[in-house]
Amino acid sequence: METEHNLIDSGRVNGTHVFGSDREQIGHIDHLMIDKLSGNVAYAVMNFGGFLGMGEEQHPLPWKSLRYDTSLAGYVTDLTKDQLTGAPERVSDWSRDRAYETRLHDYYGLAPYWL
Amino acid sequence: METEHNLIDSGRVNGTHVFGSDREQIGHIDHLMIDKLSGNVAYAVMNFGGFLGMGEEQHPLPWKSLRYDTSLAGYVTDLTKDQLTGAPERVSDWSRDRAYETRLHDYYGLAPYWL
């Protein structure tokens, strides 16, 4: 069963391609950020490689905005290019800034991973 | 607040020390295994480095058996040495073997991460 084969070494997630809902590649995962207490993946820090014309190359996406697609061997997001390019600008030390994290989840319309 | 600082780069988890309930180090995390679909960390593959006299150096621990201790800057498990050394032997291709995964969770008395 497919559902029996869903484990992946966290290091091997890095570099995995990410596709838009049109199945065009929009970037790849640079690394994951894990919530140490819950053990849940909180963010995939994406590298867009200038593909979207974003000022920042790296941008955290809430993990819930991605789903794995076995046929693409990568992650797919339903977020649009406009949503991605209009996202709140990443602040320095963003992963310790709950206000930024809240803005980001609000922006994407996703429930925060910590609630 | 402490709860605001719980994110960690998945790559930086590798090498983190793991302590027994007596706060003695028993090994370190070699890598994490993530359930691609849920985005939850399923296992920490531990390296015991012969510390417990285990035949195998590496052994997957259900992630739920570990909790982060900020004062130790590492993970603590309540599993005893006897529990660890008596665990079901790892089968080849274990991460695709739900029967083994089920045995492992049963053995440790933990609910499977996939339910």
JSON list of C-alpha atoms in Angstrom, two decimals:
[
{"chain": "A", "resi": 1, "resn": "MET", "atom": "CA", "xyz": [0.00, 0.00, 0.00]},
{"chain": "A", "resi": 2, "resn": "GLU", "atom": "CA", "xyz": [1.20, 3.44, -0.85]},
{"chain": "A", "resi": 3, "resn": "THR", "atom": "CA", "xyz": [0.41, 4.66, 2.64]},
{"chain": "A", "resi": 4, "resn": "GLU", "atom": "CA", "xyz": [3.03, 2.30, 4.00]},
{"chain": "A", "resi": 5, "resn": "HIS", "atom": "CA", "xyz": [5.87, 4.06, 2.21]},
{"chain": "A", "resi": 6, "resn": "ASN", "atom": "CA", "xyz": [5.74, 7.60, 3.39]},
{"chain": "A", "resi": 7, "resn": "LEU", "atom": "CA", "xyz": [8.81, 7.93, 5.52]},
{"chain": "A", "resi": 8, "resn": "ILE", "atom": "CA", "xyz": [11.71, 10.00, 4.36]},
{"chain": "A", "resi": 9, "resn": "ASP", "atom": "CA", "xyz": [15.02, 10.93, 5.94]},
{"chain": "A", "resi": 10, "resn": "SER", "atom": "CA", "xyz": [14.69, 14.58, 6.93]},
{"chain": "A", "resi": 11, "resn": "GLY", "atom": "CA", "xyz": [17.95, 15.35, 5.16]},
{"chain": "A", "resi": 12, "resn": "ARG", "atom": "CA", "xyz": [16.62, 13.96, 1.90]},
{"chain": "A", "resi": 13, "resn": "VAL", "atom": "CA", "xyz": [13.70, 16.38, 1.95]},
{"chain": "A", "resi": 14, "resn": "ASN", "atom": "CA", "xyz": [16.19, 19.16, 1.32]},
{"chain": "A", "resi": 15, "resn": "GLY", "atom": "CA", "xyz": [16.35, 19.79, -2.40]},
{"chain": "A", "resi": 16, "resn": "THR", "atom": "CA", "xyz": [12.93, 18.28, -3.08]},
{"chain": "A", "resi": 17, "resn": "HIS", "atom": "CA", "xyz": [11.15, 20.13, -5.87]},
{"chain": "A", "resi": 18, "resn": "VAL", "atom": "CA", "xyz": [8.03, 22.16, -5.18]},
{"chain": "A", "resi": 19, "resn": "PHE", "atom": "CA", "xyz": [5.38, 22.64, -7.82]},
{"chain": "A", "resi": 20, "resn": "GLY", "atom": "CA", "xyz": [2.49, 25.02, -8.27]},
{"chain": "A", "resi": 21, "resn": "SER", "atom": "CA", "xyz": [-1.03, 23.75, -8.76]},
{"chain": "A", "resi": 22, "resn": "ASP", "atom": "CA", "xyz": [-0.33, 23.83, -12.53]},
{"chain": "A", "resi": 23, "resn": "ARG", "atom": "CA", "xyz": [2.42, 21.28, -11.84]},
{"chain": "A", "resi": 24, "resn": "GLU", "atom": "CA", "xyz": [5.14, 23.69, -12.91]},
{"chain": "A", "resi": 25, "resn": "GLN", "atom": "CA", "xyz": [8.17, 23.71, -10.67]},
{"chain": "A", "resi": 26, "resn": "ILE", "atom": "CA", "xyz": [8.43, 26.91, -8.66]},
{"chain": "A", "resi": 27, "resn": "GLY", "atom": "CA", "xyz": [11.39, 26.12, -6.47]},
{"chain": "A", "resi": 28, "resn": "HIS", "atom": "CA", "xyz": [12.81, 23.60, -4.07]},
{"chain": "A", "resi": 29, "resn": "ILE", "atom": "CA", "xyz": [12.98, 23.01, -0.36]},
{"chain": "A", "resi": 30, "resn": "ASP", "atom": "CA", "xyz": [16.17, 24.34, 1.17]},
{"chain": "A", "resi": 31, "resn": "HIS", "atom": "CA", "xyz": [15.52, 22.96, 4.63]},
{"chain": "A", "resi": 32, "resn": "LEU", "atom": "CA", "xyz": [12.76, 22.22, 7.10]},
{"chain": "A", "resi": 33, "resn": "MET", "atom": "CA", "xyz": [12.07, 23.93, 10.39]},
{"chain": "A", "resi": 34, "resn": "ILE", "atom": "CA", "xyz": [10.78, 21.61, 13.06]},
{"chain": "A", "resi": 35, "resn": "ASP", "atom": "CA", "xyz": [8.85, 22.51, 16.18]},
{"chain": "A", "resi": 36, "resn": "LYS", "atom": "CA", "xyz": [11.05, 20.82, 18.75]},
{"chain": "A", "resi": 37, "resn": "LEU", "atom": "CA", "xyz": [8.30, 20.30, 21.28]},
{"chain": "A", "resi": 38, "resn": "SER", "atom": "CA", "xyz": [5.58, 18.82, 19.09]},
{"chain": "A", "resi": 39, "resn": "GLY", "atom": "CA", "xyz": [7.85, 17.11, 16.61]},
{"chain": "A", "resi": 40, "resn": "ASN", "atom": "CA", "xyz": [5.86, 18.55, 13.76]},
{"chain": "A", "resi": 41, "resn": "VAL", "atom": "CA", "xyz": [7.39, 20.12, 10.72]},
{"chain": "A", "resi": 42, "resn": "ALA", "atom": "CA", "xyz": [6.41, 23.77, 10.93]},
{"chain": "A", "resi": 43, "resn": "TYR", "atom": "CA", "xyz": [7.93, 25.27, 7.77]},
{"chain": "A", "resi": 44, "resn": "ALA", "atom": "CA", "xyz": [9.62, 24.35, 4.58]},
{"chain": "A", "resi": 45, "resn": "VAL", "atom": "CA", "xyz": [12.10, 27.09, 3.85]},
{"chain": "A", "resi": 46, "resn": "MET", "atom": "CA", "xyz": [11.81, 27.36, 0.09]},
{"chain": "A", "resi": 47, "resn": "ASN", "atom": "CA", "xyz": [14.41, 28.49, -2.35]},
{"chain": "A", "resi": 48, "resn": "PHE", "atom": "CA", "xyz": [12.64, 30.14, -5.26]},
{"chain": "A", "resi": 49, "resn": "GLY", "atom": "CA", "xyz": [15.86, 30.86, -7.12]},
{"chain": "A", "resi": 50, "resn": "GLY", "atom": "CA", "xyz": [14.46, 34.08, -8.55]},
{"chain": "A", "resi": 51, "resn": "PHE", "atom": "CA", "xyz": [11.82, 32.08, -10.35]},
{"chain": "A", "resi": 52, "resn": "LEU", "atom": "CA", "xyz": [8.98, 34.19, -9.04]},
{"chain": "A", "resi": 53, "resn": "GLY", "atom": "CA", "xyz": [10.96, 37.41, -9.20]},
{"chain": "A", "resi": 54, "resn": "MET", "atom": "CA", "xyz": [10.85, 37.58, -5.46]},
{"chain": "A", "resi": 55, "resn": "GLY", "atom": "CA", "xyz": [13.34, 39.88, -3.79]},
{"chain": "A", "resi": 56, "resn": "GLU", "atom": "CA", "xyz": [14.22, 37.21, -1.34]},
{"chain": "A", "resi": 57, "resn": "GLU", "atom": "CA", "xyz": [15.48, 33.90, -2.57]},
{"chain": "A", "resi": 58, "resn": "GLN", "atom": "CA", "xyz": [14.45, 32.08, 0.56]},
{"chain": "A", "resi": 59, "resn": "HIS", "atom": "CA", "xyz": [11.04, 32.18, 2.08]},
{"chain": "A", "resi": 60, "resn": "PRO", "atom": "CA", "xyz": [9.34, 30.04, 4.73]},
{"chain": "A", "resi": 61, "resn": "LEU", "atom": "CA", "xyz": [6.14, 28.30, 3.70]},
{"chain": "A", "resi": 62, "resn": "PRO", "atom": "CA", "xyz": [3.90, 26.82, 6.36]},
{"chain": "A", "resi": 63, "resn": "TRP", "atom": "CA", "xyz": [4.28, 23.09, 5.99]},
{"chain": "A", "resi": 64, "resn": "LYS", "atom": "CA", "xyz": [0.49, 22.73, 5.82]},
{"chain": "A", "resi": 65, "resn": "SER", "atom": "CA", "xyz": [0.50, 24.58, 2.51]},
{"chain": "A", "resi": 66, "resn": "LEU", "atom": "CA", "xyz": [2.37, 21.72, 0.87]},
{"chain": "A", "resi": 67, "resn": "ARG", "atom": "CA", "xyz": [1.29, 18.19, 0.09]},
{"chain": "A", "resi": 68, "resn": "TYR", "atom": "CA", "xyz": [3.39, 15.39, -1.25]},
{"chain": "A", "resi": 69, "resn": "ASP", "atom": "CA", "xyz": [2.60, 14.15, -4.75]},
{"chain": "A", "resi": 70, "resn": "THR", "atom": "CA", "xyz": [4.06, 10.73, -5.42]},
{"chain": "A", "resi": 71, "resn": "SER", "atom": "CA", "xyz": [3.72, 11.07, -9.21]},
{"chain": "A", "resi": 72, "resn": "LEU", "atom": "CA", "xyz": [5.81, 14.25, -9.18]},
{"chain": "A", "resi": 73, "resn": "ALA", "atom": "CA", "xyz": [8.10, 12.99, -6.41]},
{"chain": "A", "resi": 74, "resn": "GLY", "atom": "CA", "xyz": [7.76, 16.43, -4.96]},
{"chain": "A", "resi": 75, "resn": "TYR", "atom": "CA", "xyz": [5.54, 18.79, -3.07]},
{"chain": "A", "resi": 76, "resn": "VAL", "atom": "CA", "xyz": [2.63, 20.70, -4.55]},
{"chain": "A", "resi": 77, "resn": "THR", "atom": "CA", "xyz": [1.21, 23.93, -3.21]},
{"chain": "A", "resi": 78, "resn": "ASP", "atom": "CA", "xyz": [-2.09, 25.55, -4.10]},
{"chain": "A", "resi": 79, "resn": "LEU", "atom": "CA", "xyz": [-0.66, 28.98, -3.28]},
{"chain": "A", "resi": 80, "resn": "THR", "atom": "CA", "xyz": [-0.60, 31.21, -6.30]},
{"chain": "A", "resi": 81, "resn": "LYS", "atom": "CA", "xyz": [2.34, 33.22, -7.58]},
{"chain": "A", "resi": 82, "resn": "ASP", "atom": "CA", "xyz": [0.58, 36.39, -6.39]},
{"chain": "A", "resi": 83, "resn": "GLN", "atom": "CA", "xyz": [0.14, 34.93, -2.94]},
{"chain": "A", "resi": 84, "resn": "LEU", "atom": "CA", "xyz": [3.77, 33.88, -2.79]},
{"chain": "A", "resi": 85, "resn": "THR", "atom": "CA", "xyz": [5.19, 37.17, -4.03]},
{"chain": "A", "resi": 86, "resn": "GLY", "atom": "CA", "xyz": [2.89, 39.21, -1.78]},
{"chain": "A", "resi": 87, "resn": "ALA", "atom": "CA", "xyz": [3.74, 37.35, 1.39]},
{"chain": "A", "resi": 88, "resn": "PRO", "atom": "CA", "xyz": [4.88, 39.29, 4.47]},
{"chain": "A", "resi": 89, "resn": "GLU", "atom": "CA", "xyz": [8.56, 40.07, 4.16]},
{"chain": "A", "resi": 90, "resn": "ARG", "atom": "CA", "xyz": [10.70, 37.81, 6.24]},
{"chain": "A", "resi": 91, "resn": "VAL", "atom": "CA", "xyz": [12.08, 39.53, 9.32]},
{"chain": "A", "resi": 92, "resn": "SER", "atom": "CA", "xyz": [15.52, 38.80, 10.73]},
{"chain": "A", "resi": 93, "resn": "ASP", "atom": "CA", "xyz": [15.48, 35.97, 13.24]},
{"chain": "A", "resi": 94, "resn": "TRP", "atom": "CA", "xyz": [12.03, 35.14, 11.89]},
{"chain": "A", "resi": 95, "resn": "SER", "atom": "CA", "xyz": [11.92, 31.70, 13.47]},
{"chain": "A", "resi": 96, "resn": "ARG", "atom": "CA", "xyz": [11.91, 33.30, 16.93]},
{"chain": "A", "resi": 97, "resn": "ASP", "atom": "CA", "xyz": [9.35, 35.95, 16.06]},
{"chain": "A", "resi": 98, "resn": "ARG", "atom": "CA", "xyz": [5.87, 34.69, 16.82]},
{"chain": "A", "resi": 99, "resn": "ALA", "atom": "CA", "xyz": [4.34, 37.96, 15.59]},
{"chain": "A", "resi": 100, "resn": "TYR", "atom": "CA", "xyz": [5.82, 37.34, 12.14]},
{"chain": "A", "resi": 101, "resn": "GLU", "atom": "CA", "xyz": [4.76, 33.71, 12.26]},
{"chain": "A", "resi": 102, "resn": "THR", "atom": "CA", "xyz": [1.23, 34.78, 13.11]},
{"chain": "A", "resi": 103, "resn": "ARG", "atom": "CA", "xyz": [1.17, 37.30, 10.22]},
{"chain": "A", "resi": 104, "resn": "LEU", "atom": "CA", "xyz": [2.41, 34.63, 7.84]},
{"chain": "A", "resi": 105, "resn": "HIS", "atom": "CA", "xyz": [-0.24, 32.09, 8.79]},
{"chain": "A", "resi": 106, "resn": "ASP", "atom": "CA", "xyz": [-2.95, 34.75, 8.76]},
{"chain": "A", "resi": 107, "resn": "TYR", "atom": "CA", "xyz": [-1.81, 35.83, 5.30]},
{"chain": "A", "resi": 108, "resn": "TYR", "atom": "CA", "xyz": [-2.02, 32.30, 3.93]},
{"chain": "A", "resi": 109, "resn": "GLY", "atom": "CA", "xyz": [-5.28, 31.60, 5.78]},
{"chain": "A", "resi": 110, "resn": "LEU", "atom": "CA", "xyz": [-3.79, 28.67, 7.67]},
{"chain": "A", "resi": 111, "resn": "ALA", "atom": "CA", "xyz": [-4.19, 27.72, 11.31]},
{"chain": "A", "resi": 112, "resn": "PRO", "atom": "CA", "xyz": [-0.92, 28.22, 13.19]},
{"chain": "A", "resi": 113, "resn": "TYR", "atom": "CA", "xyz": [0.94, 24.97, 13.83]},
{"chain": "A", "resi": 114, "resn": "TRP", "atom": "CA", "xyz": [1.32, 25.84, 17.52]},
{"chain": "A", "resi": 115, "resn": "LEU", "atom": "CA", "xyz": [-2.41, 25.92, 18.29]},
{"chain": "B", "resi": 1, "resn": "MET", "atom": "CA", "xyz": [8.46, 33.29, 26.22]},
{"chain": "B", "resi": 2, "resn": "GLU", "atom": "CA", "xyz": [10.20, 29.98, 25.97]},
{"chain": "B", "resi": 3, "resn": "THR", "atom": "CA", "xyz": [7.42, 28.60, 23.83]},
{"chain": "B", "resi": 4, "resn": "GLU", "atom": "CA", "xyz": [8.25, 31.14, 21.17]},
{"chain": "B", "resi": 5, "resn": "HIS", "atom": "CA", "xyz": [11.68, 29.64, 20.51]},
{"chain": "B", "resi": 6, "resn": "ASN", "atom": "CA", "xyz": [11.08, 26.09, 19.60]},
{"chain": "B", "resi": 7, "resn": "LEU", "atom": "CA", "xyz": [11.92, 25.97, 15.94]},
{"chain": "B", "resi": 8, "resn": "ILE", "atom": "CA", "xyz": [15.03, 24.21, 14.77]},
{"chain": "B", "resi": 9, "resn": "ASP", "atom": "CA", "xyz": [16.50, 23.52, 11.35]},
{"chain": "B", "resi": 10, "resn": "SER", "atom": "CA", "xyz": [15.89, 19.83, 10.72]},
{"chain": "B", "resi": 11, "resn": "GLY", "atom": "CA", "xyz": [19.55, 19.40, 9.80]},
{"chain": "B", "resi": 12, "resn": "ARG", "atom": "CA", "xyz": [20.63, 20.78, 13.15]},
{"chain": "B", "resi": 13, "resn": "VAL", "atom": "CA", "xyz": [18.67, 18.11, 15.00]},
{"chain": "B", "resi": 14, "resn": "ASN", "atom": "CA", "xyz": [21.17, 15.58, 13.70]},
{"chain": "B", "resi": 15, "resn": "GLY", "atom": "CA", "xyz": [23.85, 15.11, 16.34]},
{"chain": "B", "resi": 16, "resn": "THR", "atom": "CA", "xyz": [21.67, 16.33, 19.18]},
{"chain": "B", "resi": 17, "resn": "HIS", "atom": "CA", "xyz": [22.41, 14.42, 22.37]},
{"chain": "B", "resi": 18, "resn": "VAL", "atom": "CA", "xyz": [19.83, 12.11, 23.89]},
{"chain": "B", "resi": 19, "resn": "PHE", "atom": "CA", "xyz": [19.71, 11.49, 27.60]},
{"chain": "B", "resi": 20, "resn": "GLY", "atom": "CA", "xyz": [18.10, 8.87, 29.79]},
{"chain": "B", "resi": 21, "resn": "SER", "atom": "CA", "xyz": [15.73, 9.83, 32.57]},
{"chain": "B", "resi": 22, "resn": "ASP", "atom": "CA", "xyz": [18.79, 9.94, 34.88]},
{"chain": "B", "resi": 23, "resn": "ARG", "atom": "CA", "xyz": [20.11, 12.71, 32.61]},
{"chain": "B", "resi": 24, "resn": "GLU", "atom": "CA", "xyz": [23.05, 10.59, 31.50]},
{"chain": "B", "resi": 25, "resn": "GLN", "atom": "CA", "xyz": [23.77, 10.75, 27.79]},
{"chain": "B", "resi": 26, "resn": "ILE", "atom": "CA", "xyz": [22.90, 7.51, 26.02]},
{"chain": "B", "resi": 27, "resn": "GLY", "atom": "CA", "xyz": [23.53, 8.50, 22.43]},
{"chain": "B", "resi": 28, "resn": "HIS", "atom": "CA", "xyz": [22.74, 11.07, 19.80]},
{"chain": "B", "resi": 29, "resn": "ILE", "atom": "CA", "xyz": [20.30, 11.54, 16.96]},
{"chain": "B", "resi": 30, "resn": "ASP", "atom": "CA", "xyz": [21.73, 10.45, 13.63]},
{"chain": "B", "resi": 31, "resn": "HIS", "atom": "CA", "xyz": [18.79, 11.65, 11.56]},
{"chain": "B", "resi": 32, "resn": "LEU", "atom": "CA", "xyz": [15.04, 12.04, 11.63]},
{"chain": "B", "resi": 33, "resn": "MET", "atom": "CA", "xyz": [12.48, 10.17, 9.61]},
{"chain": "B", "resi": 34, "resn": "ILE", "atom": "CA", "xyz": [9.51, 12.27, 8.58]},
{"chain": "B", "resi": 35, "resn": "ASP", "atom": "CA", "xyz": [6.09, 11.10, 7.55]},
{"chain": "B", "resi": 36, "resn": "LYS", "atom": "CA", "xyz": [5.81, 12.87, 4.22]},
{"chain": "B", "resi": 37, "resn": "LEU", "atom": "CA", "xyz": [2.05, 13.06, 4.23]},
{"chain": "B", "resi": 38, "resn": "SER", "atom": "CA", "xyz": [1.39, 14.37, 7.73]},
{"chain": "B", "resi": 39, "resn": "GLY", "atom": "CA", "xyz": [4.57, 16.35, 8.10]},
{"chain": "B", "resi": 40, "resn": "ASN", "atom": "CA", "xyz": [5.16, 14.83, 11.49]},
{"chain": "B", "resi": 41, "resn": "VAL", "atom": "CA", "xyz": [8.47, 13.52, 12.63]},
{"chain": "B", "resi": 42, "resn": "ALA", "atom": "CA", "xyz": [7.94, 9.79, 13.02]},
{"chain": "B", "resi": 43, "resn": "TYR", "atom": "CA", "xyz": [11.31, 8.55, 14.27]},
{"chain": "B", "resi": 44, "resn": "ALA", "atom": "CA", "xyz": [14.62, 9.73, 15.53]},
{"chain": "B", "resi": 45, "resn": "VAL", "atom": "CA", "xyz": [17.19, 7.26, 14.30]},
{"chain": "B", "resi": 46, "resn": "MET", "atom": "CA", "xyz": [19.54, 7.09, 17.25]},
{"chain": "B", "resi": 47, "resn": "ASN", "atom": "CA", "xyz": [23.19, 6.28, 17.28]},
{"chain": "B", "resi": 48, "resn": "PHE", "atom": "CA", "xyz": [23.98, 4.56, 20.55]},
{"chain": "B", "resi": 49, "resn": "GLY", "atom": "CA", "xyz": [27.67, 4.22, 19.73]},
{"chain": "B", "resi": 50, "resn": "GLY", "atom": "CA", "xyz": [27.89, 0.95, 21.61]},
{"chain": "B", "resi": 51, "resn": "PHE", "atom": "CA", "xyz": [27.00, 2.77, 24.80]},
{"chain": "B", "resi": 52, "resn": "LEU", "atom": "CA", "xyz": [24.22, 0.35, 25.66]},
{"chain": "B", "resi": 53, "resn": "GLY", "atom": "CA", "xyz": [26.08, -2.66, 24.36]},
{"chain": "B", "resi": 54, "resn": "MET", "atom": "CA", "xyz": [23.49, -2.98, 21.64]},
{"chain": "B", "resi": 55, "resn": "GLY", "atom": "CA", "xyz": [24.40, -5.11, 18.66]},
{"chain": "B", "resi": 56, "resn": "GLU", "atom": "CA", "xyz": [23.14, -2.46, 16.34]},
{"chain": "B", "resi": 57, "resn": "GLU", "atom": "CA", "xyz": [24.60, 1.00, 16.53]},
{"chain": "B", "resi": 58, "resn": "GLN", "atom": "CA", "xyz": [21.56, 2.62, 14.96]},
{"chain": "B", "resi": 59, "resn": "HIS", "atom": "CA", "xyz": [18.05, 2.16, 16.14]},
{"chain": "B", "resi": 60, "resn": "PRO", "atom": "CA", "xyz": [14.84, 4.05, 15.40]},
{"chain": "B", "resi": 61, "resn": "LEU", "atom": "CA", "xyz": [13.03, 5.52, 18.37]},
{"chain": "B", "resi": 62, "resn": "PRO", "atom": "CA", "xyz": [9.45, 6.69, 17.97]},
{"chain": "B", "resi": 63, "resn": "TRP", "atom": "CA", "xyz": [9.63, 10.45, 18.12]},
{"chain": "B", "resi": 64, "resn": "LYS", "atom": "CA", "xyz": [6.95, 10.47, 20.81]},
{"chain": "B", "resi": 65, "resn": "SER", "atom": "CA", "xyz": [9.34, 8.74, 23.19]},
{"chain": "B", "resi": 66, "resn": "LEU", "atom": "CA", "xyz": [11.57, 11.83, 23.25]},
{"chain": "B", "resi": 67, "resn": "ARG", "atom": "CA", "xyz": [10.98, 15.25, 24.68]},
{"chain": "B", "resi": 68, "resn": "TYR", "atom": "CA", "xyz": [13.19, 18.28, 24.36]},
{"chain": "B", "resi": 69, "resn": "ASP", "atom": "CA", "xyz": [14.85, 19.56, 27.52]},
{"chain": "B", "resi": 70, "resn": "THR", "atom": "CA", "xyz": [16.06, 23.12, 27.13]},
{"chain": "B", "resi": 71, "resn": "SER", "atom": "CA", "xyz": [18.37, 22.89, 30.16]},
{"chain": "B", "resi": 72, "resn": "LEU", "atom": "CA", "xyz": [20.18, 19.92, 28.62]},
{"chain": "B", "resi": 73, "resn": "ALA", "atom": "CA", "xyz": [19.88, 21.29, 25.08]},
{"chain": "B", "resi": 74, "resn": "GLY", "atom": "CA", "xyz": [18.98, 17.78, 24.10]},
{"chain": "B", "resi": 75, "resn": "TYR", "atom": "CA", "xyz": [16.27, 15.16, 24.13]},
{"chain": "B", "resi": 76, "resn": "VAL", "atom": "CA", "xyz": [15.31, 13.05, 27.11]},
{"chain": "B", "resi": 77, "resn": "THR", "atom": "CA", "xyz": [13.65, 9.66, 26.97]},
{"chain": "B", "resi": 78, "resn": "ASP", "atom": "CA", "xyz": [11.99, 7.77, 29.78]},
{"chain": "B", "resi": 79, "resn": "LEU", "atom": "CA", "xyz": [12.79, 4.48, 28.10]},
{"chain": "B", "resi": 80, "resn": "THR", "atom": "CA", "xyz": [15.09, 2.35, 30.21]},
{"chain": "B", "resi": 81, "resn": "LYS", "atom": "CA", "xyz": [18.28, 0.67, 29.09]},
{"chain": "B", "resi": 82, "resn": "ASP", "atom": "CA", "xyz": [16.49, -2.68, 29.29]},
{"chain": "B", "resi": 83, "resn": "GLN", "atom": "CA", "xyz": [13.70, -1.40, 27.10]},
{"chain": "B", "resi": 84, "resn": "LEU", "atom": "CA", "xyz": [16.16, -0.05, 24.57]},
{"chain": "B", "resi": 85, "resn": "THR", "atom": "CA", "xyz": [18.34, -3.14, 24.41]},
{"chain": "B", "resi": 86, "resn": "GLY", "atom": "CA", "xyz": [15.32, -5.45, 24.24]},
{"chain": "B", "resi": 87, "resn": "ALA", "atom": "CA", "xyz": [13.63, -3.63, 21.38]},
{"chain": "B", "resi": 88, "resn": "PRO", "atom": "CA", "xyz": [12.57, -5.57, 18.28]},
{"chain": "B", "resi": 89, "resn": "GLU", "atom": "CA", "xyz": [15.55, -6.01, 15.99]},
{"chain": "B", "resi": 90, "resn": "ARG", "atom": "CA", "xyz": [15.53, -3.64, 13.08]},
{"chain": "B", "resi": 91, "resn": "VAL", "atom": "CA", "xyz": [14.62, -5.32, 9.83]},
{"chain": "B", "resi": 92, "resn": "SER", "atom": "CA", "xyz": [16.11, -4.33, 6.51]},
{"chain": "B", "resi": 93, "resn": "ASP", "atom": "CA", "xyz": [14.14, -1.61, 4.77]},
{"chain": "B", "resi": 94, "resn": "TRP", "atom": "CA", "xyz": [12.45, -1.05, 8.12]},
{"chain": "B", "resi": 95, "resn": "SER", "atom": "CA", "xyz": [10.99, 2.30, 7.16]},
{"chain": "B", "resi": 96, "resn": "ARG", "atom": "CA", "xyz": [8.80, 0.60, 4.56]},
{"chain": "B", "resi": 97, "resn": "ASP", "atom": "CA", "xyz": [7.74, -2.23, 6.81]},
{"chain": "B", "resi": 98, "resn": "ARG", "atom": "CA", "xyz": [4.57, -1.33, 8.65]},
{"chain": "B", "resi": 99, "resn": "ALA", "atom": "CA", "xyz": [4.57, -4.67, 10.48]},
{"chain": "B", "resi": 100, "resn": "TYR", "atom": "CA", "xyz": [7.92, -3.81, 12.03]},
{"chain": "B", "resi": 101, "resn": "GLU", "atom": "CA", "xyz": [6.72, -0.29, 12.79]},
{"chain": "B", "resi": 102, "resn": "THR", "atom": "CA", "xyz": [3.67, -1.70, 14.51]},
{"chain": "B", "resi": 103, "resn": "ARG", "atom": "CA", "xyz": [5.80, -4.11, 16.59]},
{"chain": "B", "resi": 104, "resn": "LEU", "atom": "CA", "xyz": [8.07, -1.26, 17.60]},
{"chain": "B", "resi": 105, "resn": "HIS", "atom": "CA", "xyz": [5.25, 0.99, 18.77]},
{"chain": "B", "resi": 106, "resn": "ASP", "atom": "CA", "xyz": [3.53, -1.91, 20.54]},
{"chain": "B", "resi": 107, "resn": "TYR", "atom": "CA", "xyz": [6.79, -2.76, 22.28]},
{"chain": "B", "resi": 108, "resn": "TYR", "atom": "CA", "xyz": [7.24, 0.78, 23.56]},
{"chain": "B", "resi": 109, "resn": "GLY", "atom": "CA", "xyz": [3.55, 1.12, 24.40]},
{"chain": "B", "resi": 110, "resn": "LEU", "atom": "CA", "xyz": [3.10, 4.10, 22.12]},
{"chain": "B", "resi": 111, "resn": "ALA", "atom": "CA", "xyz": [0.27, 4.88, 19.75]},
{"chain": "B", "resi": 112, "resn": "PRO", "atom": "CA", "xyz": [1.44, 4.62, 16.13]},
{"chain": "B", "resi": 113, "resn": "TYR", "atom": "CA", "xyz": [2.07, 8.01, 14.52]},
{"chain": "B", "resi": 114, "resn": "TRP", "atom": "CA", "xyz": [-0.06, 7.04, 11.52]},
{"chain": "B", "resi": 115, "resn": "LEU", "atom": "CA", "xyz": [-3.29, 6.60, 13.46]}
]
